[in-house]
Coordinates of C-alpha atoms in Angstrom, one line a residue:
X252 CA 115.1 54.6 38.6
X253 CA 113.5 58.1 38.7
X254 CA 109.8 56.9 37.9
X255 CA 109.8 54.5 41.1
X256 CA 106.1 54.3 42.9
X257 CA 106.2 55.9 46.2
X258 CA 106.3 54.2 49.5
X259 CA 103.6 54.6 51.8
X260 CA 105.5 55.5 54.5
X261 CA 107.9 58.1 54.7
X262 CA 112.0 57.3 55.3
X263 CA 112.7 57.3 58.8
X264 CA 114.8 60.0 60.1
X265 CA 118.3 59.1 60.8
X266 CA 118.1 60.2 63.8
X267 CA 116.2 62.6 66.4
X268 CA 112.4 62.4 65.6
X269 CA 111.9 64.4 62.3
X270 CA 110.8 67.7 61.3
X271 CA 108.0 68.5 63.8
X272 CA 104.4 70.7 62.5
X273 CA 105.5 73.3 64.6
X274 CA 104.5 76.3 61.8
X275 CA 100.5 78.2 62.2
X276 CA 99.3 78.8 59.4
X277 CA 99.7 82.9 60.3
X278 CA 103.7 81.7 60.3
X279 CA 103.0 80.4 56.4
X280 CA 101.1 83.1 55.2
X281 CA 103.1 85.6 56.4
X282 CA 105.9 83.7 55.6
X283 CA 104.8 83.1 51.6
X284 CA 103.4 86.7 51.4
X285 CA 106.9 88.3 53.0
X286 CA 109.5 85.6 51.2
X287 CA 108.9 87.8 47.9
X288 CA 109.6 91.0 49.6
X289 CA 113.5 91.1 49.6
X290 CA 115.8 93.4 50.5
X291 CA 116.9 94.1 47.0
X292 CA 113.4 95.7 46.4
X293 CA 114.1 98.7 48.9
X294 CA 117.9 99.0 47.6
X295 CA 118.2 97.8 44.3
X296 CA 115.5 99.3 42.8
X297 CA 117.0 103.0 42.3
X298 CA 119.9 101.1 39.8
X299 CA 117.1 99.6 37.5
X300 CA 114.9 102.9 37.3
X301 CA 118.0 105.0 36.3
X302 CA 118.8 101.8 33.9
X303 CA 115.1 101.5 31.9
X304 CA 113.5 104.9 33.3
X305 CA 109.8 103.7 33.7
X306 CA 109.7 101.0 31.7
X307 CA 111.2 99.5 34.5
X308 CA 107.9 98.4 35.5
X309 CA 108.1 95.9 32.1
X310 CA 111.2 94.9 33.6
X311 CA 109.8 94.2 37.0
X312 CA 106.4 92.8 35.2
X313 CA 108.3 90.3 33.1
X314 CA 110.3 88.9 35.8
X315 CA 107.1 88.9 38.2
X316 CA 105.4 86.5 35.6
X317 CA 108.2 84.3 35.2
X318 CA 108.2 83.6 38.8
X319 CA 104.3 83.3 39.1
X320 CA 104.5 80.8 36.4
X321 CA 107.5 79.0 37.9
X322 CA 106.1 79.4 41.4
X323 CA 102.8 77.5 39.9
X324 CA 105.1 74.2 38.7
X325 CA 106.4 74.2 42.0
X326 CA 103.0 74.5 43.7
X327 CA 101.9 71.4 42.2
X328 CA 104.8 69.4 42.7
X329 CA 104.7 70.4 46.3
X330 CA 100.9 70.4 46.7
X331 CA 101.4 66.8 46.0
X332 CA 104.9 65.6 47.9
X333 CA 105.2 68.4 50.6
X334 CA 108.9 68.0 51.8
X335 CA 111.6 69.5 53.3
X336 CA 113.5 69.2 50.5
X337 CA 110.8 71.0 47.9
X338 CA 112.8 71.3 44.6
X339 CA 116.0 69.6 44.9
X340 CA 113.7 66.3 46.5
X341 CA 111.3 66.6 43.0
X342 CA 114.1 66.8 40.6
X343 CA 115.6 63.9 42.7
X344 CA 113.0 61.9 41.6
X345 CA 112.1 63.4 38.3
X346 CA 115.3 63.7 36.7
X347 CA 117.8 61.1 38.7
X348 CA 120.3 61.7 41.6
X349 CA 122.5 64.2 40.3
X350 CA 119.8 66.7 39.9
X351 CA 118.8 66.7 43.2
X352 CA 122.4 66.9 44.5
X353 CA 123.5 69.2 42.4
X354 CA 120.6 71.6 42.9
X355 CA 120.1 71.5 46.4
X356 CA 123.4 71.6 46.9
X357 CA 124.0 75.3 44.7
X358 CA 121.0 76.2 46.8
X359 CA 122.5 75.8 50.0
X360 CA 125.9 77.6 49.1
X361 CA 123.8 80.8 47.1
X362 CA 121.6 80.8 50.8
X363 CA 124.7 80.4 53.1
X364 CA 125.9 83.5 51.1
X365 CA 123.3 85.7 51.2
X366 CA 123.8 85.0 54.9
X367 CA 126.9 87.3 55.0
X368 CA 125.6 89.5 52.4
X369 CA 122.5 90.3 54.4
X370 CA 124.3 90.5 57.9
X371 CA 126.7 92.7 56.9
X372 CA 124.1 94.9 54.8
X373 CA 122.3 94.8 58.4
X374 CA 125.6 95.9 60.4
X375 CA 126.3 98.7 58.4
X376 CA 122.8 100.9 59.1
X377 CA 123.6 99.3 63.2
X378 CA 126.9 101.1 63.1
X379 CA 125.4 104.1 61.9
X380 CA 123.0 104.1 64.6
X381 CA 125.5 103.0 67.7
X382 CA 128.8 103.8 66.1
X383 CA 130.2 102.9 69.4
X384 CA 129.7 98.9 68.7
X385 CA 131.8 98.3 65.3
X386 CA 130.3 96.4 61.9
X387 CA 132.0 93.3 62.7
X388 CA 130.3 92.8 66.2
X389 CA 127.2 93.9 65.1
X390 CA 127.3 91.4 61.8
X391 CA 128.5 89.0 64.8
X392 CA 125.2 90.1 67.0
X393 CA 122.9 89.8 64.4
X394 CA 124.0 85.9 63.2
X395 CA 124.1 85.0 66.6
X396 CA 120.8 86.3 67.8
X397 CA 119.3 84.6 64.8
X398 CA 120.9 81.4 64.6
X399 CA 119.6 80.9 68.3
X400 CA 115.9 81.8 67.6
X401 CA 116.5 78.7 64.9
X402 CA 118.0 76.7 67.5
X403 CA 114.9 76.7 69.8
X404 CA 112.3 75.4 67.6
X405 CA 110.9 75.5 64.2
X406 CA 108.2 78.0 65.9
X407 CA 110.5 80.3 67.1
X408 CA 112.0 81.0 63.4
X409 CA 108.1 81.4 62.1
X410 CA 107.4 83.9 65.0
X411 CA 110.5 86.2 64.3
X412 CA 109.7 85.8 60.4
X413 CA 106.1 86.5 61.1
X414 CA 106.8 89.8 62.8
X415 CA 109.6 90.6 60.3
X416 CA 107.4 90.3 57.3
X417 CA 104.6 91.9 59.1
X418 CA 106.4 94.6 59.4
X419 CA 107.5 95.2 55.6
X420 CA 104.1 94.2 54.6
X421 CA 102.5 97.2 56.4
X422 CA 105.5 99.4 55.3
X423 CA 105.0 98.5 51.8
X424 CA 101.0 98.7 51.6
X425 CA 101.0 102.3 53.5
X426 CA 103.6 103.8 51.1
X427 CA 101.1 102.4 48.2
X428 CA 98.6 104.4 49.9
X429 CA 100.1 107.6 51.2
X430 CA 101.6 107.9 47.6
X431 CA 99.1 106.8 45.8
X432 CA 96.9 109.7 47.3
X433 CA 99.8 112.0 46.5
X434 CA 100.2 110.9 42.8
X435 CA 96.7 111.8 42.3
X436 CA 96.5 115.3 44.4
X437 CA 94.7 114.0 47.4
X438 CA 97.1 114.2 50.3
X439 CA 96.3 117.0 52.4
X440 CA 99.5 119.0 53.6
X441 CA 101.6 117.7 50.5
X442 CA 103.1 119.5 47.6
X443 CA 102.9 117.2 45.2
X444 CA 103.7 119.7 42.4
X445 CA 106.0 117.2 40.5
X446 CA 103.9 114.3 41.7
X447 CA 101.6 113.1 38.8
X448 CA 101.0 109.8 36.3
X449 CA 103.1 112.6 33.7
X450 CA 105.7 111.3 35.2
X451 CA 105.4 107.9 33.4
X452 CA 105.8 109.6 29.5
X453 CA 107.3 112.8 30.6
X454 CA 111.3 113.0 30.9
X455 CA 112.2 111.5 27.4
X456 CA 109.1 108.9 27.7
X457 CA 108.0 105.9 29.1
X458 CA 111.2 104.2 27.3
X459 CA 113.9 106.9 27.4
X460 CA 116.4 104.6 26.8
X461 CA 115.1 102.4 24.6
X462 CA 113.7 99.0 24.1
X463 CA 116.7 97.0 25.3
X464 CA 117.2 98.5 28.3
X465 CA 114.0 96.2 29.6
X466 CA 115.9 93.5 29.2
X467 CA 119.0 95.4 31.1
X468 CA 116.4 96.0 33.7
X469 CA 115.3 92.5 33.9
X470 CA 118.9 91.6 34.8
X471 CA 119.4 93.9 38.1
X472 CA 115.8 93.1 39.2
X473 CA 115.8 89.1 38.8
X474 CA 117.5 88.3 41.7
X475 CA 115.5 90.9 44.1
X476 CA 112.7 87.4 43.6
X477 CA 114.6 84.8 44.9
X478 CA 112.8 83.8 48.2
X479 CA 108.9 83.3 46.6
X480 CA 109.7 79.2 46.9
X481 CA 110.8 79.3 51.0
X482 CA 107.2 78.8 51.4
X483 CA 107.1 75.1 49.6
X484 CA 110.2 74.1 51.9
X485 CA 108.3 75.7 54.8
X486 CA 105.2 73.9 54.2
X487 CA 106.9 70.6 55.2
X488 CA 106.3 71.3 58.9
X489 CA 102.8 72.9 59.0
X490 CA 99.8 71.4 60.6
X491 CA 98.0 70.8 56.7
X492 CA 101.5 70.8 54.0
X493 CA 98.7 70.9 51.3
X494 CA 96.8 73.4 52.0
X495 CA 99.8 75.7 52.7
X496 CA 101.2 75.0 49.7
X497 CA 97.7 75.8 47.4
X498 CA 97.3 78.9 49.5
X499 CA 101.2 80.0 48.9
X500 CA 101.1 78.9 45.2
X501 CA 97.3 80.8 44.6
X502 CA 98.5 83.7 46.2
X503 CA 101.7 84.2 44.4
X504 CA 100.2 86.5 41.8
X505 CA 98.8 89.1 43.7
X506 CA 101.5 89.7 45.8
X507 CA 104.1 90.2 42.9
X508 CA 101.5 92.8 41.8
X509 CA 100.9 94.5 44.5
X510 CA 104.5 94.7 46.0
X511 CA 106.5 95.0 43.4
X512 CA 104.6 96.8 40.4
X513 CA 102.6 98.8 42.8
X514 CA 105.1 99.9 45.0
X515 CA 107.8 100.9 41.9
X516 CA 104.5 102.5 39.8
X517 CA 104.3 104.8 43.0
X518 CA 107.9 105.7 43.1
X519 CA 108.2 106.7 39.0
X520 CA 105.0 108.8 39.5
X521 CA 106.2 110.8 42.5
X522 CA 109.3 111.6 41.0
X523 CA 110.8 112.1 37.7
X524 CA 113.0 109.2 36.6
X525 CA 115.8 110.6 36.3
X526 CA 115.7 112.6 39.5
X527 CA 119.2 112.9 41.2
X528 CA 117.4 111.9 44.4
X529 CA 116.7 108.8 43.5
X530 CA 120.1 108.0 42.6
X531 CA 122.1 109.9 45.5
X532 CA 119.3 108.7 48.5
X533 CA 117.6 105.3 46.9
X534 CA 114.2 105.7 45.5
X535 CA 112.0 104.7 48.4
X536 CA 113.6 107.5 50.4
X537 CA 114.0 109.8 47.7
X538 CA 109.8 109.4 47.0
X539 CA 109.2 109.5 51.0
X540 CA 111.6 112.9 50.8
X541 CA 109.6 114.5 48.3
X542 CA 106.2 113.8 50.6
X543 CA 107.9 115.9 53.1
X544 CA 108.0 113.1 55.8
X545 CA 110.4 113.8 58.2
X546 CA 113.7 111.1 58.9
X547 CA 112.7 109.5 55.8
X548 CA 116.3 108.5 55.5
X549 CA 115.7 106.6 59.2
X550 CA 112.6 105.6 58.6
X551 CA 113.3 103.5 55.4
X552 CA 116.7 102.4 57.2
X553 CA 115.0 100.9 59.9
X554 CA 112.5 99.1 57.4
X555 CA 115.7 97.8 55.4
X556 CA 117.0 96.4 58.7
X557 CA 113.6 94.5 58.9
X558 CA 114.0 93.0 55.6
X559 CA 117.3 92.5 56.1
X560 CA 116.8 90.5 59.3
X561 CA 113.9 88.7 57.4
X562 CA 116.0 87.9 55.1
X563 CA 118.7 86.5 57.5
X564 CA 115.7 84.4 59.1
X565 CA 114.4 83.0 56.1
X566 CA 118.1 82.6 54.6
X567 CA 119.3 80.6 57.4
X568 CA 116.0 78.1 58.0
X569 CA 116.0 77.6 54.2
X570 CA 119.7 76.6 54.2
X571 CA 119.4 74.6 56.8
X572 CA 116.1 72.5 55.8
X573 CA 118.0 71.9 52.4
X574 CA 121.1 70.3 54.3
X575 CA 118.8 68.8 56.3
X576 CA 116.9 67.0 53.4
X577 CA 120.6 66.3 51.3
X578 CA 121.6 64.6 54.5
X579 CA 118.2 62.3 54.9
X580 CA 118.4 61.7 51.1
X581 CA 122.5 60.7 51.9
X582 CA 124.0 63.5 49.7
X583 CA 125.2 65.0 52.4
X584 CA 127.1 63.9 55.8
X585 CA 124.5 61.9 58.0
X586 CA 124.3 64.2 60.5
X587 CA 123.1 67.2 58.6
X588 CA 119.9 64.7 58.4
X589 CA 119.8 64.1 62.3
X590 CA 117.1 66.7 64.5
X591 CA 117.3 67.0 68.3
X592 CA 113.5 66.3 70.1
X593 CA 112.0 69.1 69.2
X594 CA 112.4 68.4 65.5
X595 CA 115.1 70.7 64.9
X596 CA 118.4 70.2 62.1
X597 CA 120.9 71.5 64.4
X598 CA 123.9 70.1 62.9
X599 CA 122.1 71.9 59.4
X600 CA 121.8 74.6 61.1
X601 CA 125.0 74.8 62.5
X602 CA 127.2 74.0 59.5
X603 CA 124.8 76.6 57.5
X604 CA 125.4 79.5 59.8
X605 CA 129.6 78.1 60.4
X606 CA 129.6 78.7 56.6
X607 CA 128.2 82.0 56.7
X608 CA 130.8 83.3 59.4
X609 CA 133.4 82.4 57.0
X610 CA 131.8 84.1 54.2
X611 CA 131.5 87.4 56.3
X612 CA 135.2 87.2 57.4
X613 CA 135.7 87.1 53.7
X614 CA 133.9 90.1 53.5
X615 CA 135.6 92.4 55.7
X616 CA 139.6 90.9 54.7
X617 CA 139.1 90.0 51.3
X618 CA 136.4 92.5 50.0
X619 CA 137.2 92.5 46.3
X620 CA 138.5 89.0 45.5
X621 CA 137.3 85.9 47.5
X622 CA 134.0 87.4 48.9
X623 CA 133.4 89.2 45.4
X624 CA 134.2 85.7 43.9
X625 CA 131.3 84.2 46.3
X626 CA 128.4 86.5 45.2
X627 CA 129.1 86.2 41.9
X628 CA 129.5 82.5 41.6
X629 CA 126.4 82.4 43.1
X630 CA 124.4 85.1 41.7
X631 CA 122.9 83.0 38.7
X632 CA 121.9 79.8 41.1
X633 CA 118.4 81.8 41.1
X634 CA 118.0 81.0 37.4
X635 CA 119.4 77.2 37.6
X636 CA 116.7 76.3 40.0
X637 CA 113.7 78.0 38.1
X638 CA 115.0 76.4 35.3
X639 CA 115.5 73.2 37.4
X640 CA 111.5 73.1 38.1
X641 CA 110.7 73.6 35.0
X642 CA 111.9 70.4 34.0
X643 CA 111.5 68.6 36.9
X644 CA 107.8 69.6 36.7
X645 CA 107.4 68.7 33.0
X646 CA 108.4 64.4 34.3
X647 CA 106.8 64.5 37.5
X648 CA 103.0 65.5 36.2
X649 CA 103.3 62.7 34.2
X650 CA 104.8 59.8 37.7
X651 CA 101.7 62.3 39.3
X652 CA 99.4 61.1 36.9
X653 CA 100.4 57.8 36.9
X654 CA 100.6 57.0 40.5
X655 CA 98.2 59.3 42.3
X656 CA 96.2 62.0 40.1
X657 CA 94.2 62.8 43.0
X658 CA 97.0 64.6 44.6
X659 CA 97.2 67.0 41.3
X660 CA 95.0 69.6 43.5
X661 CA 97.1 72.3 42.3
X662 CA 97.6 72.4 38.5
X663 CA 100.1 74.1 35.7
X664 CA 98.4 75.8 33.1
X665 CA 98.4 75.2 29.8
X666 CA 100.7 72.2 30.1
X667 CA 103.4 71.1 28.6
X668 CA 103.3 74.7 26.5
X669 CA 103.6 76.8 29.1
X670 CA 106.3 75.1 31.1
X671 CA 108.2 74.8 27.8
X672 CA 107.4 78.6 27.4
X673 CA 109.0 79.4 30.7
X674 CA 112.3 77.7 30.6
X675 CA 112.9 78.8 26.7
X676 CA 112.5 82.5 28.6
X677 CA 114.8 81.1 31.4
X678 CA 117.3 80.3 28.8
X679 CA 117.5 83.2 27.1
X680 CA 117.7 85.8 30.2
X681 CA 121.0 83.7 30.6
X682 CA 122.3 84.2 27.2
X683 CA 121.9 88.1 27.4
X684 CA 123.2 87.9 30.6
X685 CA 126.2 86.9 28.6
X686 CA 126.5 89.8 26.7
X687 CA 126.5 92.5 29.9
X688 CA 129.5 93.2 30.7
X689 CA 128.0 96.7 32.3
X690 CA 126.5 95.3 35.2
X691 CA 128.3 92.1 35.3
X692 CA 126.1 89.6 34.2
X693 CA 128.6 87.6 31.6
X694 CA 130.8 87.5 34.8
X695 CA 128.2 86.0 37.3
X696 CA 126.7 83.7 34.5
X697 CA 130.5 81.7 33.8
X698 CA 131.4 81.9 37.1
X699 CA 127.7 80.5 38.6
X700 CA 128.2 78.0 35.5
X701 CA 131.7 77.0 36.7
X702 CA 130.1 76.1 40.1
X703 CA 127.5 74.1 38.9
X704 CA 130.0 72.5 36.6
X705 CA 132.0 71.6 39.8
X706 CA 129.2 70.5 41.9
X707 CA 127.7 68.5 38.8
X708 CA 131.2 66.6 38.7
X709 CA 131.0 65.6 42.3
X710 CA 127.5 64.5 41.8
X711 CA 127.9 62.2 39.1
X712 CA 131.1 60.6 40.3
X713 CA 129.0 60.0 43.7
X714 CA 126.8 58.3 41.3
X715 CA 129.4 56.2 39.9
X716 CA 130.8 55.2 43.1
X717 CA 127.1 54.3 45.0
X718 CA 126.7 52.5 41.9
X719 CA 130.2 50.1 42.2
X720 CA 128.9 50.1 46.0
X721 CA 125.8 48.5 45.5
X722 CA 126.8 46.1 42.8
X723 CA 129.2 44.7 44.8
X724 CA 126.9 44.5 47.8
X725 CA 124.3 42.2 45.5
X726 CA 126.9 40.0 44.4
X727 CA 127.6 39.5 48.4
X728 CA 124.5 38.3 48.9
X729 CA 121.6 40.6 50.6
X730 CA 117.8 40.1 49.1
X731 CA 116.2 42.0 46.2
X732 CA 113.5 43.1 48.5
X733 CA 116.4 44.4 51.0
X734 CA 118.0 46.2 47.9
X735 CA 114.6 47.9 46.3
X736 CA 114.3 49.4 50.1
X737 CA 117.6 50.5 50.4
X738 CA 117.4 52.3 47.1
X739 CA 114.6 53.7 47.8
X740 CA 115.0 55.4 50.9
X741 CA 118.5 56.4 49.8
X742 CA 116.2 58.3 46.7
X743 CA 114.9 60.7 49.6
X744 CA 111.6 60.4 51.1
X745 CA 111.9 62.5 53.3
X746 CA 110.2 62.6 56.9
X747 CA 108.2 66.2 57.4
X748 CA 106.1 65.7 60.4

């Protein structure tokens, strides 16, 4: 059933007229080049170099490569079979049904809980700023506000996220600069007295605690990556879905370089490692501090906000697009896969952002139990999905192949190896995730696992019961031909333009 050709034309949208090209290419590169940048880079970071010291970078390195490599599979799944639906709608038809449910479903739930995470994260540095307006109205302000600008058309979300990203992209690529000059003595009007690439060896050496703690590392910066595949889903409602997707997928390896190893090499060479700055003020604004810019604290505030707004954008149209795509494909209710005329999900969008209310209520009553129980159940779906593509991609080169080779303009390297290679690594991040019980990770792992387990037992008794359905519907009488179309628009071909 998974190996079935492709139609030539695509399913017809249950209702509404489709997903509309409404994305400029601008929208998708900004959109692919600021989808890596998260919020967890400018935050997060300061717990990993106090974790690894500056080996860090190793940390950052290893997990940049997985997701290049990763990233790639995806590219030429989706260089092929743009859609809306990306990886959920290629395991779909590479590995069956309940790998397409299953996925896009944990998807949707770890995306619709960022949403809180993010708005809240967002409300806090409001509040500081107008203290009059409290963190619940302003999380309130901030959902709102977005979930309208997704609302109005697909265009509207890529303006905001265009001028979001934009904004962290410049931040990023002028504290690379203005640091970079300081590291090596050339900033005029700086003491950079502790500045230097000493930094890197100095303070107990490049590993002061140790081999292992890379891998330690590698668990507290994984998840700062999630967001590198919004492009693919993106790419379903741009002018050429090909071409966005080759660009996106090409491009993937310089921007991991650049913004995460170049930014984090800056911050270990301005400061010592183990500087209390960087733990007490975060290390962005610890290395901005020690330039002697003024309101660093403000400064790098108002550049979280960005991201975390970006993040909010991007969270929202992602989750939304998947419902929209589980709905067309009927695993999910069939108006999720409706869009008004001008090609928007709005009951997606709607039951996405209705979802993440909930999930910030949760936040402010129920802080350490049900909203802690949310993060963490979803806090390994990252992993499942990478690991998800990697075996999706391993079947569907091969239906590619078989059924159009022509499309296989972007190409995995080294395959099957290197595929193999990737989810063997994917694997065993999880299994030392397993052992931390420092940071967590045993905890996020078995409860992210008991999620899937629950969402895999849904999907296969849907399975079972579409099955009994449509055995019983050929023994009442409707035509093979009738049947093989049924089927194969129920498999999820989705409409994108």
């Amino acid at each position: 059933m998974t190996s079935q050709p492709t139609k030539k034309t695509a399913a017809p949208a249950v209702g509404g007229h489709g997903l509309q090209a409404g994305l400029k290419d601008r929208h998708l590169s900004m959109i692919a080049i600021g989808g890596v940048i998260g919020a967890g880079l400018f935050v997060g970071s300061s717990s990993g170099i106090a974790t690894a010291g500056p080996g860090i970078l190793l940390s950052y390195a290893l997990v940049g490569t997985l997701v290049v490599l990763v990233m790639r599979m995806l590219g030429e799944m989706s260089a092929a079979n743009p859609t809306s639906g990306s990886f959920s709608a290629h395991a779909d038809r590479a590995l069956g049904r309940w790998a397409g449910f299953s996925i896009g479903w944990l998807y949707w739930f770890f995306w619709v809980v960022v949403l809180a995470v993010e708005a809240t994260a967002g409300a806090v540095i409001l509040e500081g700023w107008i203290p009059a307006v409290p963190q619940w109205a302003w999380a309130l302000i901030v959902m709102i506000v977005l979930t309208a600008t997704n609302l109005v058309s697909v265009g509207s979300y890529g303006e905001f996220e265009f001028w979001f990203a934009g904004i962290k992209v410049v931040a990023i690529a002028a504290f690379i600069v203005v640091g970079g000059l300081a590291v090596f003595g050339v900033l005029p009007g700086v003491d950079s007295e502790q500045a230097g690439l000493s930094n890197l060896t100095g303070h107990g050496g490049f590993l002061p605690n140790g081999p292992g703690a890379i891998l330690t590392g590698v668990l507290l910066v994984v998840f700062s990556f999630m967001g590198s595949e919004i492009a693919t889903l993106a790419a379903g409602e741009s002018e050429n879905p090909q071409k966005a997707v080759t660009k996106a997928t090409n491009s993937i390896i310089w921007r991991v370089a650049v913004f995460y190893l170049g930014s984090i090499l800056v911050v270990v060479s301005l400061l010592p490692w183990d500087s209390k700055a960087i733990a007490e003020d975060g290390s962005y604004v610890a290395a901005l501090d020690s330039l002697g810019i003024p309101h660093a604290g403000q400064i790098m505030n108002f550049i979280v906000l960005t991201s975390v707004l970006s993040c909010l954008n991007s969270g929202l149209y992602t989750a939304s697009r998947m419902a929209f795509s589980l709905g067309q494909r009927g695993d999910a209710p069939q108006g999720f896969g409706r869009t008004t005329g001008n090609g928007v999900p709005r009951t997606a969008i709607l039951a996405s952002v209705a979802f993440g209310f909930v999930a910030v209520f949760f936040n402010y009553k129920f802080p350490d139990s049900v909203f802690l129980f949310l993060v963490n159940s979803s806090g390994a779906v990252a992993l499942f999905v990478w690991l998800v593509i990697c075996f999706s991609q391993l079947r569907m080169r091969r239906i590619i192949q078989r059924e159009a080779p022509e499309k296989l303009v972007v190409k995995m390297w080294l395959y099957p190896y290197l595929t193999w290679a990737t989810a063997a690594l994917i694997v065993f991040v999880l299994g030392y995730m397993l052992t931390d019980t420092e940071h967590d990770g045993r905890k996020t792992v078995l409860l992210s696992l008991l999620v899937a387990a629950l969402v895999l037992i849904v999907a296969f008794v849907k399975e079972k019961v579409g099955a009994g359905r449509g055995a019983a519907a050929a023994v009442s009488g409707p035509d093979a031909e009738d049947a093989e179309d049924a089927e194969d628009t129920s498999l999820g071909k989705v409409k994108t333009g």
